[in-house]
Amino acid sequence: ERIDEIDRGIAALLSRRMKVAIEVGAAKKGAPAYCPARESEVVDRVAAACEGVERRVVERIYREIISACREVQGPLRVAFLGPEGSFSHEGALAVFGSGIKPMPCQSFVDVLAAVEKGAAEFGVVPAENSLEGTVLPTMDAFASLTGTALSIQSEMSIAIDHCLASQETALDGIREVFSHPQALGQCREWLRLNLPSAVQIPAGSTSAAAAVTADRHGRAAVCSALAARANGLNILAEKIQDRGRNTTRFWTVGFGAARMGAKNKTSILFNVEHRPGTLFHAMEPLYLNGLNLTHIQSRPLSGGQFEYYFFIDVDGHVDEPRVRKALDEMRNRTSFLRLLGSYPCL
């Protein structure tokens, strides 16, 4: 009886929150419905108030409450590497909750283009994996953008658990294994030990691998449990990644400047002249202003002869004076510099 009474109270409060969300949507008058720093503050405050409840539980529940309240203002169209069921799809659900209109795309370039052209309000792309490192196609997609106001809005890290899924019911029936190259790399040792004779075939995404495996004998996919269920596959093995703690950090991409949160990063793309010492000279302002460099990646400059772009992430937000000062100094020391985003880490 006490449980029923509490549930009636929760239901009444949810109804009140939904009504206020509708009023908020009207008051925003077209302003973005997603504010990652604000949503993170809400989750932090509620989690601190929920005595005796694990934070991960509160966060999972409250992300869905926020998503439902955002949905009454109109569901967000969110682009990601598809088909549905991919780990990028899971990343989108982790960031926005289930109250979205999913927009699966065929490549990371297509994800950014969908947002740039207004087909989606936001995109979700993987930036780095704890086992395989930088997701290079994402970096190349950002480098291909010119004259756009797109920027990174937030970052969220999620656990990635791979499973082996198939129409078969046993491993000895598997002759081919399909998956995204990153996923195959993350499960390299498990596949070598358990399916040494199976041919590994790259696919556009883990969910695309699950789709081409459906209704085909002798095939298996390294994919998410979500993709396996969506395609009616048997899960033959779970958590087959070579190291148990496998995490991918995802970026959300949209228009406008993201508000500073409790923890922040700034991402930059730049190029320097191909002379000795220019990279050190360009990055020296980070050291002089006490900024922590958390990531650096070089990529070939299109049309250049062994020349490179550099992608870097540093702790801090551009609204902080020392970050702003470092970026201003770097602009004077580089051939080209683009701020990809200054955003909260959720």
Coordinates of C-alpha atoms in Angstrom, one line a residue:
E1 CA 0.0 0.0 0.0
R2 CA 2.9 2.4 0.8
I3 CA 4.4 1.5 -2.6
D4 CA 1.2 2.3 -4.4
E5 CA 0.9 5.6 -2.5
I6 CA 4.4 6.6 -3.5
D7 CA 3.8 5.6 -7.2
R8 CA 0.7 7.9 -7.2
G9 CA 2.9 10.7 -5.9
I10 CA 5.5 10.1 -8.6
A11 CA 2.9 10.0 -11.3
A12 CA 1.4 13.3 -10.1
L13 CA 4.9 14.9 -10.1
L14 CA 5.7 13.6 -13.6
S15 CA 2.5 15.1 -14.9
R16 CA 3.4 18.4 -13.3
R17 CA 6.9 18.3 -14.8
M18 CA 5.5 17.5 -18.3
K19 CA 3.2 20.5 -18.1
V20 CA 6.0 22.8 -17.1
A21 CA 8.2 21.4 -19.9
I22 CA 5.4 22.4 -22.4
E23 CA 5.5 26.0 -20.9
V24 CA 9.3 26.0 -21.2
G25 CA 9.1 24.9 -24.8
A26 CA 6.8 27.8 -25.6
A27 CA 9.0 30.3 -23.7
K28 CA 12.1 29.2 -25.6
K29 CA 10.6 30.4 -28.9
G30 CA 12.7 28.1 -31.1
A31 CA 15.8 28.1 -29.0
P32 CA 17.6 24.7 -28.7
A33 CA 15.8 22.1 -26.6
Y34 CA 19.0 20.5 -25.6
C35 CA 21.4 22.2 -23.1
P36 CA 23.9 19.6 -22.0
A37 CA 25.3 21.6 -19.1
R38 CA 21.9 22.3 -17.7
E39 CA 20.8 18.7 -18.0
S40 CA 24.0 17.6 -16.3
E41 CA 23.4 20.0 -13.4
V42 CA 19.9 18.6 -13.0
V43 CA 21.1 15.0 -12.8
D44 CA 23.9 15.9 -10.4
R45 CA 21.5 17.7 -8.1
V46 CA 18.9 14.9 -8.1
A47 CA 21.6 12.2 -7.6
A48 CA 22.9 14.1 -4.6
A49 CA 19.4 14.2 -3.1
C50 CA 18.7 10.5 -3.6
E51 CA 20.2 9.1 -0.5
G52 CA 20.9 5.4 -0.7
V53 CA 20.4 5.1 -4.4
E54 CA 23.4 4.5 -6.7
R55 CA 24.2 7.4 -9.0
R56 CA 24.1 5.3 -12.2
V57 CA 20.5 4.3 -11.4
V58 CA 19.4 7.8 -10.8
E59 CA 21.2 9.0 -13.9
R60 CA 19.6 6.3 -16.1
I61 CA 16.1 7.1 -14.8
Y62 CA 16.5 10.9 -14.9
R63 CA 17.9 10.9 -18.4
E64 CA 14.7 9.3 -19.6
I65 CA 12.5 11.8 -17.6
I66 CA 14.4 14.7 -19.1
S67 CA 14.1 13.0 -22.6
A68 CA 10.3 12.6 -22.2
C69 CA 10.0 16.2 -21.1
R70 CA 12.1 17.4 -24.0
E71 CA 10.0 15.2 -26.4
V72 CA 6.8 17.1 -25.5
Q73 CA 8.5 20.2 -27.0
G74 CA 9.0 18.1 -30.2
P75 CA 11.2 15.0 -30.6
L76 CA 14.9 15.8 -31.5
R77 CA 16.1 14.4 -34.8
V78 CA 19.5 12.8 -34.0
A79 CA 21.8 11.5 -36.7
F80 CA 24.3 8.7 -36.1
L81 CA 26.2 6.0 -37.9
G82 CA 23.6 3.3 -38.7
P83 CA 21.7 1.2 -39.1
E84 CA 19.8 1.3 -35.8
G85 CA 21.3 -0.8 -33.1
S86 CA 24.9 0.4 -33.7
F87 CA 27.0 1.5 -30.8
S88 CA 26.6 5.1 -32.1
H89 CA 22.9 4.6 -31.7
E90 CA 23.5 3.4 -28.1
G91 CA 25.6 6.6 -27.7
A92 CA 22.7 8.7 -28.9
L93 CA 20.3 7.0 -26.5
A94 CA 22.8 7.5 -23.6
V95 CA 23.0 11.2 -24.3
F96 CA 19.4 12.1 -25.3
G97 CA 17.3 9.3 -23.9
S98 CA 14.8 7.3 -26.0
G99 CA 12.6 10.4 -26.8
I100 CA 14.4 11.1 -30.1
K101 CA 13.7 10.6 -33.8
P102 CA 16.6 8.4 -34.8
M103 CA 18.3 9.2 -38.1
P104 CA 20.8 6.4 -39.1
C105 CA 23.4 7.5 -41.7
Q106 CA 25.9 5.6 -43.8
S107 CA 29.1 7.5 -42.8
F108 CA 30.4 10.0 -40.3
V109 CA 30.5 12.6 -43.1
D110 CA 26.8 11.9 -43.7
V111 CA 26.1 12.4 -39.9
L112 CA 27.7 15.9 -39.9
A113 CA 26.1 16.7 -43.3
A114 CA 22.6 15.8 -41.9
V115 CA 23.1 18.3 -39.1
E116 CA 24.7 21.0 -41.3
K117 CA 21.8 20.8 -43.8
G118 CA 19.1 20.9 -41.1
A119 CA 17.9 17.3 -41.6
A120 CA 18.8 16.6 -37.9
E121 CA 19.2 18.9 -34.9
F122 CA 22.1 17.0 -33.5
G123 CA 24.6 14.3 -34.5
V124 CA 26.5 11.7 -32.4
V125 CA 29.9 10.5 -33.5
P126 CA 32.6 8.4 -31.7
A127 CA 35.8 10.2 -31.0
E128 CA 38.0 7.7 -29.3
N129 CA 38.0 4.1 -28.0
S130 CA 40.0 3.0 -25.0
L131 CA 41.3 -0.1 -26.8
E132 CA 41.7 1.0 -30.5
G133 CA 42.4 4.7 -29.9
T134 CA 41.2 7.6 -32.1
V135 CA 38.3 7.0 -34.5
L136 CA 40.1 8.4 -37.5
P137 CA 37.1 8.6 -39.9
T138 CA 35.5 11.0 -37.4
M139 CA 38.6 13.2 -37.4
D140 CA 38.6 13.1 -41.2
A141 CA 34.9 14.1 -41.3
F142 CA 35.6 17.2 -39.2
A143 CA 38.6 18.1 -41.3
S144 CA 36.5 18.0 -44.5
L145 CA 34.1 20.6 -43.1
T146 CA 34.7 24.1 -44.4
G147 CA 32.8 27.4 -43.7
T148 CA 30.4 25.8 -41.2
A149 CA 29.2 26.8 -37.7
L150 CA 28.9 23.2 -36.6
S151 CA 30.6 22.6 -33.2
I152 CA 30.9 19.9 -30.6
Q153 CA 28.2 20.3 -27.9
S154 CA 29.0 17.7 -25.3
E155 CA 31.0 14.6 -24.6
M156 CA 29.9 11.4 -23.0
S157 CA 31.8 8.1 -22.4
I158 CA 29.9 4.8 -22.5
A159 CA 30.9 1.2 -21.9
I160 CA 31.1 -0.9 -25.1
D161 CA 30.4 -4.6 -24.7
H162 CA 30.7 -6.6 -27.9
C163 CA 28.9 -9.9 -28.4
L164 CA 29.1 -12.5 -31.2
A165 CA 25.7 -13.0 -32.8
S166 CA 24.5 -15.4 -35.5
Q167 CA 21.7 -17.4 -36.9
E168 CA 23.9 -20.4 -35.9
T169 CA 23.6 -22.0 -32.5
A170 CA 27.2 -22.9 -32.0
L171 CA 30.7 -21.5 -32.8
D172 CA 31.7 -24.4 -35.0
G173 CA 29.2 -23.3 -37.7
I174 CA 30.8 -19.9 -38.2
R175 CA 32.9 -19.4 -41.3
E176 CA 32.7 -15.6 -41.7
V177 CA 32.7 -12.8 -39.1
F178 CA 31.4 -9.3 -40.0
S179 CA 31.9 -6.1 -38.1
H180 CA 33.2 -2.5 -38.2
P181 CA 37.1 -2.6 -38.4
Q182 CA 37.3 -0.9 -34.9
A183 CA 35.1 -3.6 -33.4
L184 CA 37.1 -6.4 -35.1
G185 CA 40.3 -4.8 -33.7
Q186 CA 38.8 -4.6 -30.2
C187 CA 38.1 -8.4 -30.3
R188 CA 41.2 -9.5 -32.2
E189 CA 42.5 -11.9 -29.6
W190 CA 39.2 -13.5 -28.7
L191 CA 38.5 -14.1 -32.4
R192 CA 42.0 -15.6 -32.9
L193 CA 41.5 -18.0 -30.1
N194 CA 37.9 -19.0 -30.6
L195 CA 37.4 -18.6 -34.4
P196 CA 40.8 -19.0 -35.9
S197 CA 39.6 -20.3 -39.3
A198 CA 36.8 -17.7 -39.7
V199 CA 37.3 -15.0 -42.3
Q200 CA 37.0 -11.5 -40.8
I201 CA 35.1 -9.1 -43.2
P202 CA 34.8 -5.3 -42.5
A203 CA 31.4 -3.7 -42.5
G204 CA 30.3 -0.1 -42.4
S205 CA 29.1 -0.4 -38.8
T206 CA 28.4 -3.1 -36.2
S207 CA 24.6 -2.9 -36.8
A208 CA 25.2 -3.2 -40.6
A209 CA 27.2 -6.4 -39.8
A210 CA 24.3 -7.7 -37.8
A211 CA 21.9 -7.0 -40.7
V212 CA 24.0 -8.8 -43.3
T213 CA 24.3 -11.8 -40.9
A214 CA 20.5 -12.2 -40.5
D215 CA 19.1 -15.2 -42.3
R216 CA 22.5 -16.3 -43.6
H217 CA 24.1 -19.5 -42.4
G218 CA 27.8 -19.6 -41.5
R219 CA 27.9 -15.9 -40.7
A220 CA 28.4 -14.1 -37.4
A221 CA 28.6 -10.4 -36.4
V222 CA 30.5 -8.7 -33.7
C223 CA 27.9 -6.2 -32.6
S224 CA 25.8 -4.9 -29.7
A225 CA 23.2 -6.9 -27.9
L226 CA 20.7 -4.2 -29.2
A227 CA 21.7 -5.0 -32.8
A228 CA 21.5 -8.7 -32.2
R229 CA 18.0 -8.5 -30.8
A230 CA 16.8 -6.1 -33.6
N231 CA 17.9 -8.7 -36.2
G232 CA 16.7 -11.8 -34.5
L233 CA 20.2 -13.3 -33.9
N234 CA 21.3 -15.7 -31.3
I235 CA 24.0 -14.3 -29.0
L236 CA 26.7 -17.0 -28.9
A237 CA 29.2 -15.1 -26.6
E238 CA 29.0 -11.9 -24.6
K239 CA 31.7 -9.3 -23.7
I240 CA 34.2 -10.7 -26.2
Q241 CA 36.4 -7.6 -26.3
D242 CA 40.0 -8.3 -25.4
R243 CA 40.0 -6.1 -22.3
G244 CA 37.1 -6.0 -20.0
R245 CA 36.9 -2.2 -19.6
N246 CA 36.1 -1.1 -23.2
T247 CA 34.9 2.5 -23.3
T248 CA 34.2 4.9 -26.2
R249 CA 33.8 8.6 -25.8
F250 CA 31.2 10.1 -28.1
W251 CA 30.7 13.7 -29.2
T252 CA 27.4 15.4 -29.9
V253 CA 27.5 17.9 -32.7
G254 CA 25.2 20.8 -33.4
F255 CA 25.0 24.6 -33.9
G256 CA 25.9 27.3 -31.4
A257 CA 28.3 27.6 -28.5
A258 CA 27.8 25.1 -25.6
R259 CA 27.5 26.5 -22.1
M260 CA 30.2 25.7 -19.6
G261 CA 29.6 22.7 -17.3
A262 CA 31.2 21.3 -14.2
K263 CA 33.9 19.6 -16.3
N264 CA 34.8 20.8 -19.8
K265 CA 37.0 20.2 -22.8
T266 CA 38.1 22.2 -25.8
S267 CA 38.9 20.6 -29.1
I268 CA 41.0 22.3 -31.8
L269 CA 42.0 21.5 -35.4
F270 CA 45.2 23.3 -36.7
N271 CA 48.0 23.2 -39.1
V272 CA 51.6 24.6 -39.0
E273 CA 54.3 25.2 -41.5
H274 CA 56.4 22.2 -42.3
R275 CA 59.6 23.5 -40.6
P276 CA 61.5 22.3 -37.5
G277 CA 60.0 23.5 -34.2
T278 CA 56.7 24.9 -35.6
L279 CA 54.6 22.3 -33.7
F280 CA 56.3 23.0 -30.4
H281 CA 56.0 26.7 -31.0
A282 CA 52.3 26.4 -31.8
M283 CA 51.5 24.4 -28.7
E284 CA 53.7 26.2 -26.2
P285 CA 50.8 28.5 -25.2
L286 CA 49.0 25.5 -23.7
Y287 CA 51.9 24.9 -21.4
L288 CA 52.4 28.6 -20.6
N289 CA 48.8 28.9 -19.6
G290 CA 48.7 25.7 -17.5
L291 CA 46.4 23.7 -19.7
N292 CA 46.3 19.9 -19.7
L293 CA 46.6 18.3 -23.1
T294 CA 44.4 15.2 -23.0
H295 CA 44.6 14.1 -26.7
I296 CA 46.6 14.7 -29.8
Q297 CA 46.2 13.1 -33.3
S298 CA 47.8 13.9 -36.6
R299 CA 46.1 13.3 -40.0
P300 CA 47.5 13.9 -43.5
L301 CA 46.7 17.2 -45.1
S302 CA 44.7 16.7 -48.3
G303 CA 46.8 17.6 -51.3
G304 CA 49.9 18.1 -49.1
Q305 CA 53.2 16.2 -49.4
F306 CA 53.6 14.6 -46.0
E307 CA 52.0 17.6 -44.2
Y308 CA 49.5 17.2 -41.5
Y309 CA 46.5 18.6 -39.6
F310 CA 46.6 18.2 -35.8
F311 CA 43.6 17.5 -33.6
I312 CA 44.0 18.3 -29.9
D313 CA 41.8 18.2 -26.8
V314 CA 42.6 20.2 -23.7
D315 CA 40.8 20.5 -20.3
G316 CA 38.9 23.7 -19.8
H317 CA 36.3 25.9 -21.6
V318 CA 36.9 28.8 -23.9
D319 CA 35.0 31.0 -21.5
E320 CA 37.8 30.6 -19.0
P321 CA 40.4 33.4 -19.4
R322 CA 43.4 31.1 -19.6
V323 CA 41.9 28.9 -22.3
R324 CA 40.9 32.0 -24.3
K325 CA 44.4 33.5 -24.0
A326 CA 46.0 30.2 -25.1
L327 CA 43.8 30.0 -28.2
D328 CA 44.5 33.6 -29.1
E329 CA 48.2 33.0 -28.9
M330 CA 48.0 29.8 -30.9
R331 CA 46.2 31.5 -33.7
N332 CA 49.2 33.8 -34.1
R333 CA 51.5 30.8 -34.3
T334 CA 49.6 28.5 -36.7
S335 CA 48.9 28.6 -40.4
F336 CA 45.3 27.6 -39.7
L337 CA 43.3 27.1 -36.5
R338 CA 39.6 26.1 -36.1
L339 CA 37.8 25.7 -32.8
L340 CA 35.8 22.5 -33.1
G341 CA 34.0 23.1 -29.8
S342 CA 34.2 24.0 -26.1
Y343 CA 31.8 21.8 -24.2
P344 CA 30.8 20.0 -21.0
C345 CA 31.8 16.4 -20.3
L346 CA 28.8 14.5 -19.1

